[in-house]
């Protein structure tokens, strides 16, 4: 067989898992002039970053001339071809991956089958991430840990590509969208910190708004004040926990109340039933 590369190396993940992003393999190669791959399709995502030389990449009816600093992405199910230049064939690294978050993650960094090339990356920085992805698969006794490591480096690689590609990421900076984003952050904060003693003053300061203004905009957006919204989060979570065998004290503590009696009064006021009564009604309904 006539060799197709002056240099070729690939490291393979021995596991088959269902991570959000799962690296399949990663490698590095220096193909001969005019070396061609395709026309073909893959059933996984495949990213190539060019470190030297040049070549062409074709997909979705578009042809891209790629050189050092360019990254092209092959999408599963899309017919592609890529060919090394006749005079200065490229040297590139690659990583193949799948996962239920793969398509969404690529969209977040501004990529799509119709816009499949990122230009302007720093080869040294990018190669650093590829090198760590490949070295993750050391064939140790714990391949599941190696896979987690490779996934982490893949995420850093995608972050770096997204940082380079910010001009293709859709962002509209207006006063209206900024406040919506900040209200969204406030909601997310309340959803994640409801077990703690939440200070709206502290929340407003973190978001860069005066407390009064934040409360006004929050209510315009949600129909509730931040504290009312937080109270509903806590009560809804308490309803879920009342389906378990946890004690009322434990539930109160789990939804941000240090005083179980005060929690019971607030739950009664909110639902119309004391927590113990609500739980009993739930069990009666289940038994019926």
Tab-separated table of N, CA, C and O in Angstrom, residues 13-128:
chain	number	residue	atom	x	y	z
A	13	UNK	N	-10.532	6.412	21.943
A	13	UNK	CA	-11.238	6.179	23.197
A	13	UNK	C	-11.783	4.750	23.183
A	13	UNK	O	-12.592	4.407	22.322
A	14	UNK	N	-11.390	3.892	24.119
A	14	UNK	CA	-11.850	2.502	24.103
A	14	UNK	C	-13.288	2.330	24.571
A	14	UNK	O	-13.861	1.259	24.400
A	15	UNK	N	-13.864	3.385	25.166
A	15	UNK	CA	-15.217	3.281	25.710
A	15	UNK	C	-16.255	3.751	24.705
A	15	UNK	O	-15.972	4.567	23.832
A	16	UNK	N	-17.469	3.264	24.877
A	16	UNK	CA	-18.613	3.754	24.123
A	16	UNK	C	-19.637	4.209	25.149
A	16	UNK	O	-20.256	3.391	25.834
A	17	UNK	N	-19.789	5.521	25.296
A	17	UNK	CA	-20.644	6.031	26.366
A	17	UNK	C	-21.637	7.033	25.811
A	17	UNK	O	-21.683	7.303	24.609
A	18	UNK	N	-22.417	7.637	26.731
A	18	UNK	CA	-23.456	8.569	26.339
A	18	UNK	C	-23.280	9.898	27.062
A	18	UNK	O	-24.224	10.460	27.595
A	19	UNK	N	-22.037	10.401	27.082
A	19	UNK	CA	-21.786	11.699	27.665
A	19	UNK	C	-22.380	12.794	26.785
A	19	UNK	O	-22.700	12.571	25.614
A	20	UNK	N	-22.529	13.985	27.353
A	20	UNK	CA	-23.012	15.104	26.544
A	20	UNK	C	-22.072	15.361	25.370
A	20	UNK	O	-22.511	15.671	24.268
A	21	UNK	N	-20.772	15.254	25.623
A	21	UNK	CA	-19.764	15.325	24.570
A	21	UNK	C	-18.804	14.164	24.796
A	21	UNK	O	-18.157	14.091	25.834
A	22	UNK	N	-18.733	13.259	23.853
A	22	UNK	CA	-17.897	12.074	24.016
A	22	UNK	C	-16.874	12.007	22.888
A	22	UNK	O	-17.218	11.880	21.711
A	23	UNK	N	-15.596	12.124	23.254
A	23	UNK	CA	-14.519	12.045	22.269
A	23	UNK	C	-14.385	10.610	21.784
A	23	UNK	O	-14.320	9.666	22.584
A	24	UNK	N	-14.335	10.425	20.474
A	24	UNK	CA	-14.163	9.097	19.886
A	24	UNK	C	-12.688	8.815	19.605
A	24	UNK	O	-12.188	7.756	19.940
A	25	UNK	N	-12.027	9.763	18.969
A	25	UNK	CA	-10.599	9.626	18.696
A	25	UNK	C	-10.035	11.006	18.368
A	25	UNK	O	-10.767	11.959	18.073
A	26	UNK	N	-8.722	11.110	18.413
A	26	UNK	CA	-8.048	12.368	18.071
A	26	UNK	C	-6.691	12.038	17.480
A	26	UNK	O	-6.049	11.062	17.902
A	27	UNK	N	-6.271	12.818	16.515
A	27	UNK	CA	-5.011	12.496	15.860
A	27	UNK	C	-4.340	13.696	15.231
A	27	UNK	O	-4.795	14.835	15.331
A	28	UNK	N	-3.220	13.409	14.573
A	28	UNK	CA	-2.421	14.437	13.909
A	28	UNK	C	-1.838	13.833	12.644
A	28	UNK	O	-1.457	12.655	12.617
A	29	UNK	N	-1.791	14.617	11.566
A	29	UNK	CA	-1.276	14.075	10.316
A	29	UNK	C	-0.696	15.121	9.396
A	29	UNK	O	-1.037	16.304	9.473
A	30	UNK	N	0.221	14.649	8.529
A	30	UNK	CA	0.796	15.474	7.468
A	30	UNK	C	0.640	14.700	6.160
A	30	UNK	O	1.495	13.879	5.799
A	31	UNK	N	-0.462	14.902	5.455
A	31	UNK	CA	-0.693	14.147	4.217
A	31	UNK	C	0.211	14.606	3.076
A	31	UNK	O	0.756	15.717	3.107
A	32	UNK	N	0.340	13.740	2.085
A	32	UNK	CA	1.099	14.078	0.894
A	32	UNK	C	0.327	15.088	0.054
A	32	UNK	O	-0.889	15.254	0.228
A	33	UNK	N	0.995	15.783	-0.882
A	33	UNK	CA	0.309	16.710	-1.780
A	33	UNK	C	-0.862	16.040	-2.497
A	33	UNK	O	-0.776	14.880	-2.917
A	34	UNK	N	-1.969	16.770	-2.579
A	34	UNK	CA	-3.189	16.355	-3.268
A	34	UNK	C	-3.870	15.140	-2.624
A	34	UNK	O	-4.760	14.538	-3.239
A	35	UNK	N	-3.453	14.781	-1.407
A	35	UNK	CA	-4.166	13.709	-0.712
A	35	UNK	C	-5.613	14.133	-0.495
A	35	UNK	O	-5.889	15.212	0.021
A	36	UNK	N	-6.546	13.259	-0.865
A	36	UNK	CA	-7.973	13.599	-0.853
A	36	UNK	C	-8.750	12.614	0.006
A	36	UNK	O	-8.529	11.401	-0.061
A	37	UNK	N	-9.649	13.161	0.814
A	37	UNK	CA	-10.576	12.339	1.591
A	37	UNK	C	-11.996	12.677	1.138
A	37	UNK	O	-12.392	13.838	1.157
A	38	UNK	N	-12.754	11.663	0.739
A	38	UNK	CA	-14.102	11.885	0.251
A	38	UNK	C	-14.165	11.842	-1.264
A	38	UNK	O	-13.154	11.592	-1.925
A	39	UNK	N	-15.373	12.085	-1.791
A	39	UNK	CA	-16.626	12.424	-1.113
A	39	UNK	C	-17.090	11.281	-0.196
A	39	UNK	O	-17.054	10.115	-0.591
A	40	UNK	N	-17.520	11.645	1.013
A	40	UNK	CA	-17.941	10.654	1.998
A	40	UNK	C	-18.828	11.326	3.036
A	40	UNK	O	-18.998	12.553	3.030
A	41	UNK	N	-19.396	10.517	3.921
A	41	UNK	CA	-20.152	11.037	5.057
A	41	UNK	C	-19.672	10.316	6.315
A	41	UNK	O	-19.212	9.175	6.249
A	42	UNK	N	-19.775	10.982	7.455
A	42	UNK	CA	-19.484	10.378	8.750
A	42	UNK	C	-20.759	10.356	9.591
A	42	UNK	O	-21.711	11.097	9.308
A	43	UNK	N	-20.750	9.519	10.625
A	43	UNK	CA	-21.872	9.515	11.566
A	43	UNK	C	-21.471	10.168	12.884
A	43	UNK	O	-22.066	9.921	13.918
A	44	UNK	N	-20.449	11.023	12.841
A	44	UNK	CA	-19.968	11.743	14.013
A	44	UNK	C	-19.457	13.113	13.561
A	44	UNK	O	-19.293	13.376	12.360
A	45	UNK	N	-19.222	14.003	14.525
A	45	UNK	CA	-18.625	15.306	14.247
A	45	UNK	C	-17.111	15.136	14.183
A	45	UNK	O	-16.524	14.398	14.976
A	46	UNK	N	-16.474	15.838	13.248
A	46	UNK	CA	-15.026	15.740	13.089
A	46	UNK	C	-14.453	17.131	12.836
A	46	UNK	O	-14.784	17.774	11.841
A	47	UNK	N	-13.626	17.598	13.762
A	47	UNK	CA	-13.002	18.921	13.657
A	47	UNK	C	-11.544	18.764	13.248
A	47	UNK	O	-10.811	17.961	13.823
A	48	UNK	N	-11.136	19.532	12.243
A	48	UNK	CA	-9.731	19.611	11.846
A	48	UNK	C	-9.247	21.049	12.046
A	48	UNK	O	-9.946	21.989	11.671
A	49	UNK	N	-8.072	21.205	12.604
A	49	UNK	CA	-7.425	22.515	12.674
A	49	UNK	C	-6.108	22.458	11.920
A	49	UNK	O	-5.280	21.571	12.160
A	50	UNK	N	-5.915	23.403	10.997
A	50	UNK	CA	-4.718	23.445	10.156
A	50	UNK	C	-3.628	24.228	10.889
A	50	UNK	O	-3.842	25.355	11.326
A	51	UNK	N	-2.449	23.619	11.001
A	51	UNK	CA	-1.327	24.262	11.689
A	51	UNK	C	-0.269	24.779	10.726
A	51	UNK	O	0.497	25.681	11.073
A	52	UNK	N	-0.228	24.209	9.541
A	52	UNK	CA	0.721	24.664	8.525
A	52	UNK	C	0.209	24.193	7.171
A	52	UNK	O	-0.610	23.266	7.082
A	53	UNK	N	0.705	24.816	6.099
A	53	UNK	CA	0.272	24.433	4.765
A	53	UNK	C	-1.151	24.864	4.485
A	53	UNK	O	-1.734	25.692	5.192
A	54	UNK	N	-1.735	24.258	3.452
A	54	UNK	CA	-3.091	24.635	3.071
A	54	UNK	C	-3.763	23.515	2.285
A	54	UNK	O	-3.138	22.513	1.916
A	55	UNK	N	-5.070	23.716	2.053
A	55	UNK	CA	-5.868	22.742	1.315
A	55	UNK	C	-7.278	23.279	1.138
A	55	UNK	O	-7.570	24.429	1.484
A	56	UNK	N	-8.166	22.452	0.591
A	56	UNK	CA	-9.552	22.868	0.384
A	56	UNK	C	-10.497	21.915	1.105
A	56	UNK	O	-10.212	20.720	1.243
A	57	UNK	N	-11.606	22.472	1.545
A	57	UNK	CA	-12.644	21.714	2.237
A	57	UNK	C	-13.977	22.038	1.585
A	57	UNK	O	-14.299	23.205	1.352
A	58	UNK	N	-14.760	20.985	1.277
A	58	UNK	CA	-16.059	21.169	0.625
A	58	UNK	C	-17.151	20.478	1.431
A	58	UNK	O	-17.008	19.322	1.833
A	59	UNK	N	-18.245	21.202	1.664
A	59	UNK	CA	-19.418	20.636	2.331
A	59	UNK	C	-20.605	21.557	2.107
A	59	UNK	O	-20.450	22.778	2.049
A	60	UNK	N	-21.791	20.978	1.970
A	60	UNK	CA	-23.039	21.731	1.800
A	60	UNK	C	-22.951	22.720	0.634
A	60	UNK	O	-23.441	23.856	0.723
A	61	UNK	N	-22.301	22.290	-0.446
A	61	UNK	CA	-22.236	23.122	-1.641
A	61	UNK	C	-21.262	24.287	-1.560
A	61	UNK	O	-21.235	25.129	-2.463
A	62	UNK	N	-20.454	24.353	-0.489
A	62	UNK	CA	-19.487	25.432	-0.348
A	62	UNK	C	-18.070	24.871	-0.360
A	62	UNK	O	-17.821	23.763	0.113
A	63	UNK	N	-17.166	25.646	-0.938
A	63	UNK	CA	-15.754	25.275	-0.961
A	63	UNK	C	-14.957	26.321	-0.190
A	63	UNK	O	-15.094	27.527	-0.429
A	64	UNK	N	-14.146	25.866	0.751
A	64	UNK	CA	-13.346	26.749	1.584
A	64	UNK	C	-11.866	26.502	1.314
A	64	UNK	O	-11.427	25.355	1.277
A	65	UNK	N	-11.105	27.565	1.126
A	65	UNK	CA	-9.653	27.470	1.055
A	65	UNK	C	-9.118	27.664	2.474
A	65	UNK	O	-9.260	28.747	3.051
A	66	UNK	N	-8.510	26.639	3.005
A	66	UNK	CA	-8.074	26.665	4.405
A	66	UNK	C	-6.552	26.685	4.509
A	66	UNK	O	-5.859	26.024	3.738
A	67	UNK	N	-6.064	27.431	5.498
A	67	UNK	CA	-4.632	27.531	5.745
A	67	UNK	C	-4.396	27.538	7.243
A	67	UNK	O	-5.320	27.343	8.033
A	68	UNK	N	-3.132	27.772	7.645
A	68	UNK	CA	-2.780	27.749	9.065
A	68	UNK	C	-3.676	28.708	9.855
A	68	UNK	O	-3.876	29.853	9.470
A	69	UNK	N	-4.220	28.213	10.954
A	69	UNK	CA	-5.123	29.006	11.786
A	69	UNK	C	-6.584	28.783	11.487
A	69	UNK	O	-7.451	29.283	12.209
A	70	UNK	N	-6.887	28.013	10.432
A	70	UNK	CA	-8.278	27.717	10.085
A	70	UNK	C	-8.704	26.376	10.666
A	70	UNK	O	-7.902	25.436	10.750
A	71	UNK	N	-9.959	26.293	11.039
A	71	UNK	CA	-10.552	25.050	11.552
A	71	UNK	C	-11.804	24.742	10.749
A	71	UNK	O	-12.651	25.624	10.568
A	72	UNK	N	-11.909	23.510	10.241
A	72	UNK	CA	-13.143	23.132	9.540
A	72	UNK	C	-13.812	21.968	10.263
A	72	UNK	O	-13.153	21.119	10.863
A	73	UNK	N	-15.136	21.964	10.209
A	73	UNK	CA	-15.939	21.015	10.976
A	73	UNK	C	-16.827	20.205	10.040
A	73	UNK	O	-17.634	20.762	9.289
A	74	UNK	N	-16.663	18.900	10.090
A	74	UNK	CA	-17.503	17.979	9.329
A	74	UNK	C	-18.675	17.559	10.208
A	74	UNK	O	-18.488	17.130	11.349
A	75	UNK	N	-19.882	17.694	9.674
A	75	UNK	CA	-21.092	17.343	10.411
A	75	UNK	C	-21.581	15.959	9.999
A	75	UNK	O	-21.451	15.579	8.823
A	76	UNK	N	-22.145	15.195	10.928
A	76	UNK	CA	-22.640	13.859	10.584
A	76	UNK	C	-23.748	13.943	9.543
A	76	UNK	O	-24.611	14.820	9.592
A	77	UNK	N	-23.669	13.021	8.582
A	77	UNK	CA	-24.691	12.950	7.539
A	77	UNK	C	-24.501	13.913	6.389
A	77	UNK	O	-25.273	13.883	5.428
A	78	UNK	N	-23.485	14.788	6.470
A	78	UNK	CA	-23.231	15.759	5.409
A	78	UNK	C	-22.097	15.264	4.507
A	78	UNK	O	-21.037	14.864	4.997
A	79	UNK	N	-22.322	15.297	3.209
A	79	UNK	CA	-21.315	14.872	2.241
A	79	UNK	C	-20.166	15.884	2.221
A	79	UNK	O	-20.395	17.085	2.127
A	80	UNK	N	-18.929	15.401	2.323
A	80	UNK	CA	-17.778	16.294	2.407
A	80	UNK	C	-16.625	15.752	1.579
A	80	UNK	O	-16.546	14.562	1.261
A	81	UNK	N	-15.696	16.659	1.265
A	81	UNK	CA	-14.414	16.315	0.639
A	81	UNK	C	-13.376	17.296	1.163
A	81	UNK	O	-13.669	18.477	1.328
A	82	UNK	N	-12.158	16.805	1.455
A	82	UNK	CA	-11.075	17.739	1.729
A	82	UNK	C	-9.792	17.227	1.091
A	82	UNK	O	-9.541	16.019	1.055
A	83	UNK	N	-9.011	18.187	0.563
A	83	UNK	CA	-7.865	17.852	-0.280
A	83	UNK	C	-6.666	18.713	0.088
A	83	UNK	O	-6.788	19.945	0.206
A	84	UNK	N	-5.510	18.091	0.252
A	84	UNK	CA	-4.278	18.814	0.551
A	84	UNK	C	-3.785	19.564	-0.690
A	84	UNK	O	-3.986	19.129	-1.822
A	85	UNK	N	-3.150	20.705	-0.469
A	85	UNK	CA	-2.623	21.508	-1.566
A	85	UNK	C	-1.520	20.748	-2.309
A	85	UNK	O	-0.801	19.926	-1.727
A	86	UNK	N	-1.376	21.068	-3.599
A	86	UNK	CA	-0.382	20.370	-4.420
A	86	UNK	C	1.048	20.762	-4.056
A	86	UNK	O	1.972	19.945	-4.171
A	87	UNK	N	1.246	22.005	-3.616
A	87	UNK	CA	2.605	22.490	-3.350
A	87	UNK	C	2.943	22.540	-1.862
A	87	UNK	O	4.057	22.177	-1.467
A	88	UNK	N	2.020	22.997	-1.047
A	88	UNK	CA	2.255	23.083	0.408
A	88	UNK	C	1.118	22.363	1.136
A	88	UNK	O	0.201	23.012	1.657
A	89	UNK	N	1.138	21.028	1.144
A	89	UNK	CA	0.063	20.277	1.790
A	89	UNK	C	-0.012	20.581	3.282
A	89	UNK	O	1.001	20.845	3.929
A	90	UNK	N	-1.231	20.559	3.769
A	90	UNK	CA	-1.422	20.964	5.165
A	90	UNK	C	-0.947	19.939	6.187
A	90	UNK	O	-0.805	18.754	5.917
A	91	UNK	N	-0.730	20.462	7.377
A	91	UNK	CA	-0.449	19.669	8.576
A	91	UNK	C	-1.565	20.023	9.547
A	91	UNK	O	-1.766	21.198	9.875
A	92	UNK	N	-2.327	19.024	9.987
A	92	UNK	CA	-3.472	19.332	10.845
A	92	UNK	C	-3.621	18.323	11.974
A	92	UNK	O	-3.034	17.239	11.972
A	93	UNK	N	-4.400	18.736	12.973
A	93	UNK	CA	-4.830	17.830	14.034
A	93	UNK	C	-6.342	17.736	13.959
A	93	UNK	O	-7.014	18.618	13.407
A	94	UNK	N	-6.891	16.668	14.547
A	94	UNK	CA	-8.335	16.470	14.461
A	94	UNK	C	-8.862	15.794	15.720
A	94	UNK	O	-8.129	15.157	16.473
A	95	UNK	N	-10.158	15.968	15.930
A	95	UNK	CA	-10.848	15.276	17.010
A	95	UNK	C	-12.253	14.933	16.543
A	95	UNK	O	-12.948	15.766	15.950
A	96	UNK	N	-12.649	13.682	16.772
A	96	UNK	CA	-13.997	13.217	16.428
A	96	UNK	C	-14.780	13.031	17.722
A	96	UNK	O	-14.250	12.549	18.724
A	97	UNK	N	-16.051	13.411	17.689
A	97	UNK	CA	-16.862	13.295	18.901
A	97	UNK	C	-18.331	13.167	18.549
A	97	UNK	O	-18.772	13.480	17.437
A	98	UNK	N	-19.087	12.679	19.521
A	98	UNK	CA	-20.537	12.597	19.415
A	98	UNK	C	-21.104	13.142	20.729
A	98	UNK	O	-20.380	13.688	21.551
A	99	UNK	N	-22.392	12.961	20.934
A	99	UNK	CA	-23.002	13.381	22.191
A	99	UNK	C	-24.271	14.178	21.969
A	99	UNK	O	-24.418	14.872	20.969
A	100	UNK	N	-25.167	14.072	22.932
A	100	UNK	CA	-26.465	14.737	22.791
A	100	UNK	C	-26.353	16.255	22.822
A	100	UNK	O	-27.286	16.956	22.409
A	101	UNK	N	-25.223	16.792	23.297
A	101	UNK	CA	-25.038	18.246	23.331
A	101	UNK	C	-24.139	18.744	22.204
A	101	UNK	O	-23.851	19.939	22.134
A	102	UNK	N	-23.697	17.863	21.332
A	102	UNK	CA	-22.698	18.241	20.328
A	102	UNK	C	-23.221	19.318	19.384
A	102	UNK	O	-22.582	20.360	19.191
A	103	UNK	N	-24.363	19.092	18.770
A	103	UNK	CA	-24.895	20.040	17.799
A	103	UNK	C	-25.193	21.385	18.445
A	103	UNK	O	-24.868	22.449	17.900
A	104	UNK	N	-25.812	21.351	19.632
A	104	UNK	CA	-26.145	22.591	20.345
A	104	UNK	C	-24.891	23.371	20.718
A	104	UNK	O	-24.844	24.598	20.584
A	105	UNK	N	-23.863	22.661	21.174
A	105	UNK	CA	-22.625	23.321	21.572
A	105	UNK	C	-21.965	24.003	20.386
A	105	UNK	O	-21.480	25.141	20.499
A	106	UNK	N	-21.935	23.346	19.240
A	106	UNK	CA	-21.354	23.962	18.050
A	106	UNK	C	-22.158	25.189	17.621
A	106	UNK	O	-21.581	26.205	17.205
A	107	UNK	N	-23.486	25.101	17.739
A	107	UNK	CA	-24.314	26.265	17.406
A	107	UNK	C	-24.017	27.431	18.341
A	107	UNK	O	-24.030	28.598	17.927
A	108	UNK	N	-23.719	27.133	19.598
A	108	UNK	CA	-23.419	28.180	20.573
A	108	UNK	C	-22.146	28.935	20.228
A	108	UNK	O	-21.995	30.105	20.603
A	109	UNK	N	-21.223	28.294	19.526
A	109	UNK	CA	-19.995	28.989	19.139
A	109	UNK	C	-20.086	29.504	17.703
A	109	UNK	O	-19.073	29.865	17.096
A	110	UNK	N	-21.300	29.537	17.161
A	110	UNK	CA	-21.522	30.156	15.864
A	110	UNK	C	-21.301	29.270	14.664
A	110	UNK	O	-21.172	29.759	13.536
A	111	UNK	N	-21.306	27.945	14.867
A	111	UNK	CA	-21.034	27.026	13.766
A	111	UNK	C	-22.303	26.314	13.301
A	111	UNK	O	-23.230	26.103	14.077
A	112	UNK	N	-22.312	25.941	12.042
A	112	UNK	CA	-23.418	25.198	11.441
A	112	UNK	C	-22.888	24.503	10.194
A	112	UNK	O	-21.786	24.828	9.720
A	113	UNK	N	-23.653	23.558	9.622
A	113	UNK	CA	-23.182	22.926	8.377
A	113	UNK	C	-22.971	23.938	7.260
A	113	UNK	O	-22.130	23.725	6.379
A	114	UNK	N	-23.714	25.046	7.287
A	114	UNK	CA	-23.578	26.079	6.248
A	114	UNK	C	-22.443	27.058	6.552
A	114	UNK	O	-22.010	27.793	5.669
A	115	UNK	N	-21.998	27.108	7.789
A	115	UNK	CA	-20.876	27.968	8.189
A	115	UNK	C	-19.928	27.103	9.007
A	115	UNK	O	-19.962	27.084	10.229
A	116	UNK	N	-19.091	26.349	8.302
A	116	UNK	CA	-18.345	25.258	8.923
A	116	UNK	C	-16.858	25.512	9.066
A	116	UNK	O	-16.102	24.583	9.341
A	117	UNK	N	-16.417	26.756	8.900
A	117	UNK	CA	-14.995	27.071	9.020
A	117	UNK	C	-14.811	28.263	9.954
A	117	UNK	O	-15.544	29.251	9.863
A	118	UNK	N	-13.850	28.150	10.853
A	118	UNK	CA	-13.454	29.246	11.742
A	118	UNK	C	-12.033	29.644	11.372
A	118	UNK	O	-11.148	28.793	11.277
A	119	UNK	N	-11.817	30.929	11.168
A	119	UNK	CA	-10.494	31.419	10.788
A	119	UNK	C	-9.909	32.285	11.890
A	119	UNK	O	-10.636	32.966	12.621
A	120	UNK	N	-8.570	32.262	11.992
A	120	UNK	CA	-7.890	33.186	12.878
A	120	UNK	C	-7.488	32.648	14.227
A	120	UNK	O	-7.123	33.414	15.117
A	121	UNK	N	-7.536	31.327	14.431
A	121	UNK	CA	-7.126	30.783	15.725
A	121	UNK	C	-5.603	30.807	15.844
A	121	UNK	O	-4.885	30.931	14.856
A	122	UNK	N	-5.133	30.703	17.065
A	122	UNK	CA	-3.699	30.657	17.330
A	122	UNK	C	-3.253	29.199	17.354
A	122	UNK	O	-3.616	28.457	18.275
A	123	UNK	N	-2.510	28.754	16.360
A	123	UNK	CA	-2.154	27.327	16.279
A	123	UNK	C	-1.538	26.766	17.551
A	123	UNK	O	-1.840	25.652	17.960
A	124	UNK	N	-0.662	27.550	18.222
A	124	UNK	CA	0.009	27.019	19.412
A	124	UNK	C	-0.995	26.721	20.516
A	124	UNK	O	-0.932	25.684	21.167
A	125	UNK	N	-1.937	27.650	20.738
A	125	UNK	CA	-2.952	27.452	21.768
A	125	UNK	C	-3.840	26.263	21.433
A	125	UNK	O	-4.116	25.408	22.282
A	126	UNK	N	-4.290	26.208	20.193
A	126	UNK	CA	-5.171	25.125	19.760
A	126	UNK	C	-4.463	23.778	19.855
A	126	UNK	O	-5.034	22.782	20.320
A	127	UNK	N	-3.218	23.707	19.431
A	127	UNK	CA	-2.479	22.440	19.479
A	127	UNK	C	-2.318	21.954	20.905
A	127	UNK	O	-2.286	20.746	21.156
A	128	UNK	N	-2.220	22.896	21.835
A	128	UNK	CA	-2.118	22.542	23.252
A	128	UNK	C	-3.326	21.703	23.680
A	128	UNK	O	-3.183	20.678	24.348
